[in-house]
Each structure stands twice: as structure tokens, then as C-alpha cells.
Amino acid sequence: MTQKQSDGAGTSRPALSGPEGGALSHQRPRGPLWRTARPFRAVLVGSVGAGALAALVWTAATGFVEPYVALAFCLVIAVGELARITLPGSREVAPIASAGAISYAFLLTLGAGPLHHSAWQVVAVVALGVALGELPHVAVGRSPRVEDAVRRVLAATVLAVAFRPLAEQLGLVGPSVTATLLMAALVLLTWFADSLVAAVLRAERLRTRLMVAVRDELRAQFATGAAIGSSGVLIALACTVTGLAGLLVFTAPLLVSQAAFRRHAEVRRTYLETVRALSRVTEVGGYVENGHSRRVSQLSHGIACELGLAEAELLELEYAALMHDIGQLSLREPIAGGATVLASPREQRRIAELGSAIIRETGVLDNVAETVRRQCEPLAGDGDEGVPPLGSRIIKVANAFDDLVGENGDAERRAAVLERLRMDTDSEYDPRVVDALASVLARV
């Protein structure tokens, strides 16, 4: 079924025969691996964008109520949007902008004077502030995740539409227990709804299971949601006593929290970049093809999302997939084409164990090391340890596929390799993982 075929770089890989017996050629993929239709995102962005534009036009036509107050909050939201940060999981958040939007939606009085701006004006001010804050990012080529910016406008819209008419009906004109409890309840409900929206967007983007995405979003957004929501309520209550000074004074604690979130995100990002750099050592040394570790990581991520792995498991799998071949550095002579799938089971096991030992030296990646150690075991496991972890089984399939296909495999070659993997699902490869790989490839 296999014969050697040159890849044009001096190495060789198995050439799979197609239905008519000819060796399949290499071509570039038709498009990015993860380019998929996202109807929910399109509907969300379109509807919120249209609503924000309508609110802005209406408010401009009828005139802004207390324009200097609206300008102050608009500037705070713009500055907060300018200082947005990206948290683990590619989540863009703007704590200061979000807190400013919440406080403006809840603001009933400023100092001794009542405020009567409508929910339409809240939407207009928030949307304008978000747009102004994003302009410098766009100017330097750092375009935002549009759906994340839209979610911030949507959250302010929901709060304003729900709170301001209700406060007017209840006769709330200043700080009170009733007003505070109402604000807190609405913030909690809006946070939960926003997490659900984010989960649907995440499930649609990663093609993972919705309930898994919901759990991930609730867990990931709890800390930031609590800090932002409480700060927004606090600013709204403080401004009723101190005026606009409260907007600046009570934003300070949020600045500290944002600095802590940013530092945490930078540590995580640096850690991942270090792992990626380490995974490149085998490529620079000529042990594996250029881009092999990255492709295996991307395939593993897609398969894991298809199988419904949680976000924490996805991160560990990404580390393991990037470093799955690091044990090849111990070889005296590189394997032809770096394809470990062609090596003997004994050699595969030795490479995996040496790679695991290297990873364990970090002292913090024991789970990743275990995943790498057991990546070459058959489906039933090796010895008394039982079935290998799901991450190991995913990497085994993704690595075998990329070893046999490489970077430029065409559709026929991918289909032939996939069929070959299916033939070994009774002994070597997990059939669920192979089926998930087929679903990922079907979206190419």
C-alpha cells in the first residue's frame, strides 16, 4: 500500500496509491483549516450594529440630555476600550469600558440633580465610546474581535432597557437598598446571558459542544464579571453623591484589577510562546519537517473540540502536541522525513519516553509529559496502565496523519490516509478520534 515518495526537500515519505494505483501528488490546501460559516456571529453583529446606529441617529436628532455627562462617560468608555486586554482563551475584555457603560446605564442622579437620559442615549454613548476606543487599534492594524466589542454594547443595551424604565416606574431617584438590589440582580442576569452568548460564539468558532463552551465561559468570566459588575454599580452609586469625581475615583480599583489580569495573560502568553519556540528545535535541527509540530497541534485542537474537551484540557493538549516529537533530539540519525509513524514500535516508545523526561524537567507539566509518554501506545494500552489518555490518542492520530500527508497533501491523499487510519482502528487508533479527524477534514 505504501512506497517512498520524495517531498522535494531531500526527505521521503510514504506515497499512498489512489483508487487507480497512481501515486497521489501534493497540492496546497484549498483554504485555512478553520474557515467555517458562523451565522450566529453574523446575526449578532448585524443586529447590534443596526440597533446602535439607530440609537445614535435618534439621540443625535432629538438632542443629548446632559451632554457634558454623556461626554465624560463616553471618554471613559473610549479610554477603557483603548486599554482592552486579551485574556487566555483569546477573550478580549475591556474592564474599564464595561464598568463605565454599566454605571452610565444605572446613573439616576449626579450630585444633587436627577438625570433623565433614556436607554437610547445609553446605547448611543456606549457604542460611540467603543468605536472611538477601537479606532487607534484599527489604525495600527490591531483590529478587534468584533463579536467581543458587540457583546459589550449588547450588555449595556440590555441593562439600560431593563433598568431605566423600571426605575422610573418604581420612582427610584437616588441611592437606596431597592435600587442597589435591582442593579445587582440585573448585573448578575446580564453576566449570565452574556456568558451564554459568548459560549454560543465559542462553540460556533471552535466547532465544540455547546455545554462544554458554556461551562468554560462561566468559569473563565466569573472573576472578570464580578470585578466589572461590582465596579459599575459602585461608580453609579458614588456619582450620585460625588458627581463626576466618583467616575474617576472609583475607576482606580478597576485599574489595579486590570493590571493583574493583564499580567496573568502575559505570563500565559509568554509560557505558550516558550513552548512553541521549544517545539521548533526539532525542526531547526532537521529532525522533523518545518511546520509539523504546528500542524499536529492544530489538528489535535480541532479533533479535541469535536470531541468536546474542556478549555483546560485543550491547553494541555496544545502543549503536548507542540512538544510531542521533542524526544527525537536524542536520536543519532533523524528518521527519514521525521515521520515517527514509520519507525518501529520500540523506537517510537523510546522517543516518547525521552520526550516525556525532557518535559518533566520543567516541574510543572507532569500531565503534558504523561500525554507525550503514552502517545505511541496501541489502543488498548501497553501493560497494566490501561487505555492511554484521550490526549495521547488524539496526538497519535494527528501525528500519523501529518506524517503521511505533510503540508501539501491534496484531497485524494488525505482521503487515502484517513482510510488507512480507519483500517487500524481495531488495534492502533481510537475510532472516535479518527471519526473526529474526518469531521475536521470535511470542513477544509
Short mmCIF file of C-alpha atoms in Angstrom, two decimals:
data_model
loop_
_atom_site.label_atom_id
_atom_site.label_comp_id
_atom_site.label_asym_id
_atom_site.label_seq_id
_atom_site.Cartn_x
_atom_site.Cartn_y
_atom_site.Cartn_z
CA MET A 1 0.00 0.00 0.00
CA THR A 2 2.93 2.34 0.53
CA GLN A 3 6.06 3.25 -1.35
CA LYS A 4 8.58 6.03 -0.89
CA GLN A 5 7.97 9.40 -2.49
CA SER A 6 10.25 12.40 -2.40
CA ASP A 7 8.78 15.58 -0.95
CA GLY A 8 11.16 17.81 -2.87
CA ALA A 9 13.29 18.64 0.17
CA GLY A 10 15.59 15.67 0.19
CA THR A 11 13.45 13.60 2.53
CA SER A 12 10.97 10.89 1.73
CA ARG A 13 7.54 9.93 2.95
CA PRO A 14 5.21 7.08 2.09
CA ALA A 15 3.26 7.64 -1.11
CA LEU A 16 -0.24 6.26 -0.93
CA SER A 17 -1.80 4.74 -4.01
CA GLY A 18 -5.18 6.06 -5.04
CA PRO A 19 -8.08 4.07 -6.39
CA GLU A 20 -6.40 3.79 -9.82
CA GLY A 21 -2.99 2.83 -8.50
CA GLY A 22 -1.15 6.10 -9.21
CA ALA A 23 0.85 7.93 -6.54
CA LEU A 24 -1.06 10.93 -5.22
CA SER A 25 0.57 14.30 -5.73
CA HIS A 26 0.93 17.16 -3.25
CA GLN A 27 -1.09 20.34 -3.61
CA ARG A 28 -1.75 23.27 -1.35
CA PRO A 29 -4.87 23.09 0.83
CA ARG A 30 -7.87 24.88 -0.56
CA GLY A 31 -8.12 27.24 2.39
CA PRO A 32 -7.41 27.74 6.09
CA LEU A 33 -8.28 24.72 8.19
CA TRP A 34 -10.78 26.51 10.40
CA ARG A 35 -12.62 28.74 7.90
CA THR A 36 -16.28 27.94 8.62
CA ALA A 37 -19.60 29.72 8.38
CA ARG A 38 -20.68 31.48 11.58
CA PRO A 39 -24.33 32.51 11.20
CA PHE A 40 -24.92 33.38 14.88
CA ARG A 41 -21.98 35.79 14.86
CA ALA A 42 -23.26 37.42 11.67
CA VAL A 43 -26.76 37.87 13.12
CA LEU A 44 -25.41 39.21 16.43
CA VAL A 45 -23.04 41.72 14.86
CA GLY A 46 -25.60 42.85 12.30
CA SER A 47 -28.48 43.29 14.74
CA VAL A 48 -26.50 45.01 17.50
CA GLY A 49 -24.71 47.20 14.96
CA ALA A 50 -28.01 48.26 13.40
CA GLY A 51 -29.53 48.95 16.83
CA ALA A 52 -26.54 51.02 17.93
CA LEU A 53 -26.62 53.06 14.71
CA ALA A 54 -30.34 53.67 15.12
CA ALA A 55 -29.83 54.78 18.74
CA LEU A 56 -27.05 57.14 17.71
CA VAL A 57 -29.10 58.70 14.91
CA TRP A 58 -32.17 59.07 17.13
CA THR A 59 -30.24 60.59 20.01
CA ALA A 60 -28.40 62.99 17.70
CA ALA A 61 -31.72 64.04 16.15
CA THR A 62 -33.54 64.58 19.45
CA GLY A 63 -30.55 66.01 21.31
CA PHE A 64 -28.39 64.64 24.12
CA VAL A 65 -29.68 65.03 27.68
CA GLU A 66 -26.93 66.40 29.95
CA PRO A 67 -24.37 66.38 27.11
CA TYR A 68 -21.35 67.03 29.35
CA VAL A 69 -22.17 63.98 31.49
CA ALA A 70 -22.63 61.89 28.35
CA LEU A 71 -19.28 63.15 27.01
CA ALA A 72 -17.49 62.27 30.26
CA PHE A 73 -18.78 58.71 30.26
CA CYS A 74 -18.14 58.38 26.51
CA LEU A 75 -14.49 59.36 27.03
CA VAL A 76 -14.08 56.92 29.92
CA ILE A 77 -15.54 54.12 27.79
CA ALA A 78 -13.26 55.09 24.89
CA VAL A 79 -10.17 55.06 27.10
CA GLY A 80 -11.20 51.73 28.57
CA GLU A 81 -11.71 50.29 25.10
CA LEU A 82 -8.30 51.59 24.08
CA ALA A 83 -6.79 49.76 27.07
CA ARG A 84 -8.61 46.47 26.40
CA ILE A 85 -6.73 43.28 27.13
CA THR A 86 -6.75 39.75 25.74
CA LEU A 87 -7.17 37.05 28.37
CA PRO A 88 -6.42 33.31 27.98
CA GLY A 89 -8.75 31.68 25.50
CA SER A 90 -8.48 34.68 23.14
CA ARG A 91 -11.07 36.59 25.14
CA GLU A 92 -10.92 40.32 24.60
CA VAL A 93 -12.18 42.28 27.60
CA ALA A 94 -12.28 45.98 28.42
CA PRO A 95 -12.98 46.19 32.17
CA ILE A 96 -12.92 49.99 32.43
CA ALA A 97 -15.11 50.47 29.35
CA SER A 98 -17.59 47.85 30.54
CA ALA A 99 -17.77 49.31 34.05
CA GLY A 100 -18.27 52.80 32.60
CA ALA A 101 -21.08 51.54 30.39
CA ILE A 102 -22.79 49.78 33.30
CA SER A 103 -22.55 52.83 35.54
CA TYR A 104 -23.99 55.12 32.85
CA ALA A 105 -26.91 52.73 32.34
CA PHE A 106 -27.59 52.80 36.12
CA LEU A 107 -26.94 56.50 36.72
CA LEU A 108 -30.06 58.17 38.17
CA THR A 109 -28.65 61.30 39.78
CA LEU A 110 -25.40 63.22 39.56
CA GLY A 111 -24.62 65.08 42.74
CA ALA A 112 -27.88 66.67 43.79
CA GLY A 113 -29.51 66.74 40.35
CA PRO A 114 -31.54 63.93 38.77
CA LEU A 115 -30.69 62.59 35.32
CA HIS A 116 -33.31 61.63 32.77
CA HIS A 117 -31.35 60.28 29.82
CA SER A 118 -33.08 57.48 28.01
CA ALA A 119 -31.97 53.93 27.28
CA TRP A 120 -31.50 55.04 23.65
CA GLN A 121 -28.95 57.60 24.78
CA VAL A 122 -27.11 54.99 26.87
CA VAL A 123 -26.78 52.77 23.80
CA ALA A 124 -25.61 55.69 21.67
CA VAL A 125 -22.97 56.84 24.19
CA VAL A 126 -21.64 53.33 24.77
CA ALA A 127 -21.50 52.49 21.05
CA LEU A 128 -19.76 55.79 20.28
CA GLY A 129 -17.25 55.28 23.09
CA VAL A 130 -16.46 51.72 21.94
CA ALA A 131 -15.99 52.90 18.35
CA LEU A 132 -13.70 55.77 19.36
CA GLY A 133 -11.63 53.49 21.56
CA GLU A 134 -11.15 50.97 18.77
CA LEU A 135 -10.05 53.49 16.14
CA PRO A 136 -6.38 53.66 17.31
CA HIS A 137 -6.21 49.85 17.37
CA VAL A 138 -7.57 49.66 13.82
CA ALA A 139 -5.17 52.39 12.68
CA VAL A 140 -2.14 50.31 13.73
CA GLY A 141 -3.54 47.05 12.39
CA ARG A 142 -4.85 45.55 15.65
CA SER A 143 -8.44 45.08 14.60
CA PRO A 144 -10.69 43.94 17.45
CA ARG A 145 -12.66 40.76 17.73
CA VAL A 146 -15.86 42.39 16.50
CA GLU A 147 -18.11 39.98 18.37
CA ASP A 148 -16.45 40.84 21.71
CA ALA A 149 -16.92 44.58 21.17
CA VAL A 150 -20.52 43.96 20.12
CA ARG A 151 -21.15 41.93 23.28
CA ARG A 152 -20.06 44.89 25.40
CA VAL A 153 -22.54 47.15 23.61
CA LEU A 154 -25.23 44.50 23.90
CA ALA A 155 -24.72 44.11 27.66
CA ALA A 156 -25.07 47.87 28.19
CA THR A 157 -28.17 47.87 26.00
CA VAL A 158 -29.84 45.11 28.00
CA LEU A 159 -29.06 46.83 31.31
CA ALA A 160 -30.32 50.23 30.12
CA VAL A 161 -33.51 48.88 28.55
CA ALA A 162 -34.29 46.79 31.63
CA PHE A 163 -33.29 49.28 34.36
CA ARG A 164 -34.23 52.79 33.29
CA PRO A 165 -37.96 52.27 32.58
CA LEU A 166 -38.26 50.09 35.70
CA ALA A 167 -36.51 52.66 37.87
CA GLU A 168 -38.87 55.34 36.57
CA GLN A 169 -41.92 53.20 37.37
CA LEU A 170 -40.63 52.47 40.88
CA GLY A 171 -39.77 56.11 41.48
CA LEU A 172 -36.08 55.47 42.14
CA VAL A 173 -34.24 58.78 42.12
CA GLY A 174 -31.14 58.08 44.20
CA PRO A 175 -29.18 55.52 46.19
CA SER A 176 -31.39 53.09 48.07
CA VAL A 177 -31.48 49.45 49.07
CA THR A 178 -34.08 48.77 46.38
CA ALA A 179 -32.01 50.44 43.66
CA THR A 180 -28.84 48.62 44.72
CA LEU A 181 -30.52 45.21 44.82
CA LEU A 182 -32.12 45.86 41.44
CA MET A 183 -28.77 46.84 39.95
CA ALA A 184 -27.05 43.78 41.40
CA ALA A 185 -29.76 41.43 40.13
CA LEU A 186 -29.68 42.89 36.64
CA VAL A 187 -25.88 42.72 36.52
CA LEU A 188 -25.96 39.06 37.54
CA LEU A 189 -28.61 38.16 34.95
CA THR A 190 -26.83 40.12 32.22
CA TRP A 191 -23.50 38.48 33.07
CA PHE A 192 -25.12 35.06 32.78
CA ALA A 193 -26.78 35.95 29.47
CA ASP A 194 -23.53 37.40 28.13
CA SER A 195 -21.71 34.19 29.09
CA LEU A 196 -24.29 32.18 27.15
CA VAL A 197 -23.83 34.40 24.10
CA ALA A 198 -20.05 34.05 24.40
CA ALA A 199 -20.44 30.28 24.71
CA VAL A 200 -22.51 30.08 21.53
CA LEU A 201 -19.91 32.17 19.71
CA ARG A 202 -17.12 29.96 21.04
CA ALA A 203 -18.92 26.75 20.12
CA GLU A 204 -19.57 28.12 16.64
CA ARG A 205 -15.96 29.28 16.19
CA LEU A 206 -14.24 26.15 17.52
CA ARG A 207 -16.94 23.67 16.49
CA THR A 208 -17.07 22.29 20.01
CA ARG A 209 -20.04 21.21 22.09
CA LEU A 210 -22.26 23.98 23.43
CA MET A 211 -22.49 22.73 27.03
CA VAL A 212 -18.71 22.44 27.20
CA ALA A 213 -18.40 26.01 25.91
CA VAL A 214 -20.97 27.21 28.46
CA ARG A 215 -19.02 25.70 31.36
CA ASP A 216 -15.77 27.16 30.03
CA GLU A 217 -17.23 30.65 29.66
CA LEU A 218 -18.92 30.69 33.07
CA ARG A 219 -15.69 29.59 34.69
CA ALA A 220 -13.45 31.94 32.69
CA GLN A 221 -15.64 35.04 33.07
CA PHE A 222 -16.58 34.73 36.72
CA ALA A 223 -13.66 36.75 38.13
CA THR A 224 -13.72 39.49 35.49
CA GLY A 225 -17.51 39.64 35.53
CA ALA A 226 -17.60 40.08 39.31
CA ALA A 227 -14.98 42.85 39.22
CA ILE A 228 -16.60 44.71 36.32
CA GLY A 229 -20.18 44.38 37.57
CA SER A 230 -19.44 45.47 41.13
CA SER A 231 -17.33 48.39 39.91
CA GLY A 232 -20.11 49.57 37.59
CA VAL A 233 -22.69 49.54 40.38
CA LEU A 234 -20.26 51.25 42.77
CA ILE A 235 -19.50 54.04 40.28
CA ALA A 236 -23.20 54.66 39.64
CA LEU A 237 -23.93 54.92 43.38
CA ALA A 238 -20.85 57.04 44.08
CA CYS A 239 -21.64 59.56 41.33
CA THR A 240 -24.98 60.33 42.99
CA VAL A 241 -23.02 61.77 45.92
CA THR A 242 -19.68 62.94 44.50
CA GLY A 243 -20.67 63.90 40.95
CA LEU A 244 -18.34 63.11 38.08
CA ALA A 245 -15.42 62.87 40.51
CA GLY A 246 -16.76 59.48 41.53
CA LEU A 247 -16.31 58.27 37.98
CA LEU A 248 -12.57 58.83 38.22
CA VAL A 249 -12.04 57.92 41.87
CA PHE A 250 -13.86 54.60 41.76
CA THR A 251 -12.29 53.55 38.47
CA ALA A 252 -8.93 53.26 40.25
CA PRO A 253 -9.62 49.83 41.86
CA LEU A 254 -10.56 48.52 38.44
CA LEU A 255 -7.25 49.76 37.06
CA VAL A 256 -5.44 47.63 39.64
CA SER A 257 -7.55 44.61 38.76
CA GLN A 258 -6.95 45.16 35.06
CA ALA A 259 -3.20 45.32 35.63
CA ALA A 260 -3.36 41.98 37.43
CA PHE A 261 -5.44 40.41 34.65
CA ARG A 262 -3.03 41.77 32.03
CA ARG A 263 -0.01 40.39 33.86
CA HIS A 264 -1.64 36.98 34.19
CA ALA A 265 -2.45 36.97 30.47
CA GLU A 266 1.10 37.99 29.56
CA VAL A 267 2.56 35.20 31.69
CA ARG A 268 0.31 32.65 30.00
CA ARG A 269 1.16 34.05 26.57
CA THR A 270 4.89 34.03 27.28
CA TYR A 271 4.66 30.47 28.56
CA LEU A 272 2.93 29.33 25.38
CA GLU A 273 5.41 31.17 23.17
CA THR A 274 8.25 29.46 25.04
CA VAL A 275 6.68 26.06 24.38
CA ARG A 276 6.24 26.95 20.71
CA ALA A 277 9.86 28.03 20.45
CA LEU A 278 10.98 24.81 22.13
CA SER A 279 8.91 22.78 19.67
CA ARG A 280 10.80 24.43 16.81
CA VAL A 281 14.11 22.96 17.95
CA THR A 282 13.37 19.63 16.26
CA GLU A 283 12.51 21.46 13.03
CA VAL A 284 15.62 23.64 13.08
CA GLY A 285 17.73 20.54 13.77
CA GLY A 286 16.24 18.77 10.75
CA TYR A 287 14.55 16.03 12.75
CA VAL A 288 11.04 16.82 11.51
CA GLU A 289 9.55 18.82 8.66
CA ASN A 290 9.04 22.53 9.06
CA GLY A 291 5.61 23.24 10.49
CA HIS A 292 4.98 19.63 11.57
CA SER A 293 4.50 20.43 15.26
CA ARG A 294 2.23 23.35 14.46
CA ARG A 295 0.10 21.28 12.11
CA VAL A 296 -0.20 18.42 14.60
CA SER A 297 -1.19 20.95 17.27
CA GLN A 298 -3.87 22.49 15.04
CA LEU A 299 -5.26 19.10 14.05
CA SER A 300 -5.24 17.94 17.66
CA HIS A 301 -7.07 21.08 18.73
CA GLY A 302 -9.73 20.59 16.07
CA ILE A 303 -10.21 16.94 16.98
CA ALA A 304 -10.39 17.76 20.70
CA CYS A 305 -13.03 20.44 20.08
CA GLU A 306 -15.02 17.95 18.04
CA LEU A 307 -14.86 15.51 20.97
CA GLY A 308 -15.88 18.18 23.49
CA LEU A 309 -12.73 18.65 25.59
CA ALA A 310 -12.81 21.49 28.10
CA GLU A 311 -10.63 24.58 27.73
CA ALA A 312 -8.08 23.50 30.36
CA GLU A 313 -7.69 20.14 28.62
CA LEU A 314 -7.30 21.89 25.27
CA LEU A 315 -4.39 23.94 26.64
CA GLU A 316 -2.57 20.87 27.98
CA LEU A 317 -3.18 19.09 24.69
CA GLU A 318 -1.74 22.05 22.77
CA TYR A 319 1.44 21.91 24.87
CA ALA A 320 1.73 18.15 24.39
CA ALA A 321 1.08 18.31 20.64
CA LEU A 322 3.67 21.03 20.15
CA MET A 323 6.32 19.03 22.02
CA HIS A 324 5.29 15.50 21.02
CA ASP A 325 8.45 14.97 18.89
CA ILE A 326 10.97 16.60 21.20
CA GLY A 327 12.36 13.16 22.10
CA GLN A 328 13.79 12.91 18.57
CA LEU A 329 16.61 15.19 19.70
CA SER A 330 18.15 12.10 21.35
CA LEU A 331 18.47 10.26 18.03
CA ARG A 332 21.88 9.94 16.40
CA GLU A 333 20.32 9.96 12.93
CA PRO A 334 16.98 11.64 12.14
CA ILE A 335 14.15 9.45 10.92
CA ALA A 336 13.52 9.87 7.19
CA GLY A 337 11.20 12.84 6.82
CA GLY A 338 10.81 12.94 10.63
CA ALA A 339 7.87 10.54 10.26
CA THR A 340 7.79 8.62 13.55
CA VAL A 341 4.84 6.62 12.25
CA LEU A 342 7.38 4.79 10.06
CA ALA A 343 9.66 3.91 12.97
CA SER A 344 9.49 0.62 14.83
CA PRO A 345 7.21 0.46 17.89
CA ARG A 346 10.28 0.16 20.10
CA GLU A 347 11.84 3.30 18.57
CA GLN A 348 8.55 5.20 18.86
CA ARG A 349 8.28 4.26 22.53
CA ARG A 350 11.88 5.34 23.19
CA ILE A 351 11.30 8.73 21.52
CA ALA A 352 8.11 9.27 23.53
CA GLU A 353 9.75 8.36 26.83
CA LEU A 354 12.74 10.62 26.22
CA GLY A 355 10.45 13.48 25.24
CA SER A 356 8.40 12.92 28.39
CA ALA A 357 11.55 13.01 30.51
CA ILE A 358 12.59 16.33 28.98
CA ILE A 359 9.15 17.86 29.65
CA ARG A 360 9.13 16.61 33.26
CA GLU A 361 12.28 18.64 33.89
CA THR A 362 10.11 21.77 33.86
CA GLY A 363 8.47 20.58 37.07
CA VAL A 364 5.05 21.99 36.13
CA LEU A 365 3.93 19.99 33.09
CA ASP A 366 3.52 16.50 34.50
CA ASN A 367 0.17 15.93 32.78
CA VAL A 368 1.65 17.05 29.48
CA ALA A 369 4.64 14.75 29.98
CA GLU A 370 2.33 11.80 30.64
CA THR A 371 0.35 12.57 27.49
CA VAL A 372 3.55 12.63 25.44
CA ARG A 373 4.88 9.44 27.06
CA ARG A 374 1.84 7.39 26.09
CA GLN A 375 1.23 8.84 22.62
CA CYS A 376 2.64 5.81 20.77
CA GLU A 377 0.79 3.10 22.69
CA PRO A 378 -1.80 0.94 20.91
CA LEU A 379 -5.48 1.50 21.50
CA ALA A 380 -5.74 -1.00 24.37
CA GLY A 381 -2.70 0.42 26.12
CA ASP A 382 0.66 -1.03 27.00
CA GLY A 383 0.94 -3.27 30.06
CA ASP A 384 -1.06 -2.66 33.21
CA GLU A 385 -1.65 1.08 32.67
CA GLY A 386 -4.80 0.55 30.64
CA VAL A 387 -6.09 2.67 27.80
CA PRO A 388 -3.93 5.74 27.06
CA PRO A 389 -5.35 9.18 27.93
CA LEU A 390 -7.60 10.73 25.31
CA GLY A 391 -4.99 13.41 24.63
CA SER A 392 -2.41 10.73 23.78
CA ARG A 393 -4.84 9.01 21.43
CA ILE A 394 -5.60 12.33 19.72
CA ILE A 395 -1.92 13.14 19.19
CA LYS A 396 -1.27 9.63 17.89
CA VAL A 397 -3.89 10.08 15.15
CA ALA A 398 -2.94 13.69 14.31
CA ASN A 399 0.77 12.85 14.15
CA ALA A 400 0.22 9.78 11.94
CA PHE A 401 -1.99 11.79 9.60
CA ASP A 402 0.53 14.62 9.21
CA ASP A 403 3.46 12.19 8.87
CA LEU A 404 1.69 10.54 5.94
CA VAL A 405 0.22 13.66 4.35
CA GLY A 406 2.55 16.52 5.18
CA GLU A 407 1.84 20.15 4.44
CA ASN A 408 0.62 19.99 0.87
CA GLY A 409 -1.47 16.83 0.65
CA ASP A 410 -4.39 17.10 -1.73
CA ALA A 411 -7.93 15.89 -1.05
CA GLU A 412 -7.36 12.44 -2.52
CA ARG A 413 -4.24 11.86 -0.49
CA ARG A 414 -5.98 12.97 2.70
CA ALA A 415 -8.83 10.59 1.96
CA ALA A 416 -6.42 7.72 1.35
CA VAL A 417 -4.54 8.37 4.59
CA LEU A 418 -7.80 8.64 6.51
CA GLU A 419 -8.87 5.28 5.10
CA ARG A 420 -5.56 3.77 6.14
CA LEU A 421 -6.06 5.03 9.71
CA ARG A 422 -9.58 3.56 9.74
CA MET A 423 -8.13 0.15 8.82
CA ASP A 424 -6.10 0.19 12.06
CA THR A 425 -8.86 1.35 14.41
CA ASP A 426 -9.24 -2.14 15.85
CA SER A 427 -5.70 -2.10 17.26
CA GLU A 428 -3.81 1.19 16.95
CA TYR A 429 -6.13 4.17 16.64
CA ASP A 430 -9.22 5.21 18.56
CA PRO A 431 -12.17 5.06 16.10
CA ARG A 432 -13.83 8.07 17.79
CA VAL A 433 -10.70 10.13 17.25
CA VAL A 434 -10.42 9.06 13.61
CA ASP A 435 -14.09 9.95 13.05
CA ALA A 436 -13.48 13.35 14.66
CA LEU A 437 -10.48 13.86 12.35
CA ALA A 438 -12.72 13.07 9.36
CA SER A 439 -15.21 15.73 10.54
CA VAL A 440 -12.40 18.29 10.86
CA LEU A 441 -11.04 17.49 7.41
CA ALA A 442 -14.53 17.70 5.91
CA ARG A 443 -14.55 21.41 6.77
CA VAL A 444 -11.34 22.15 4.85
#
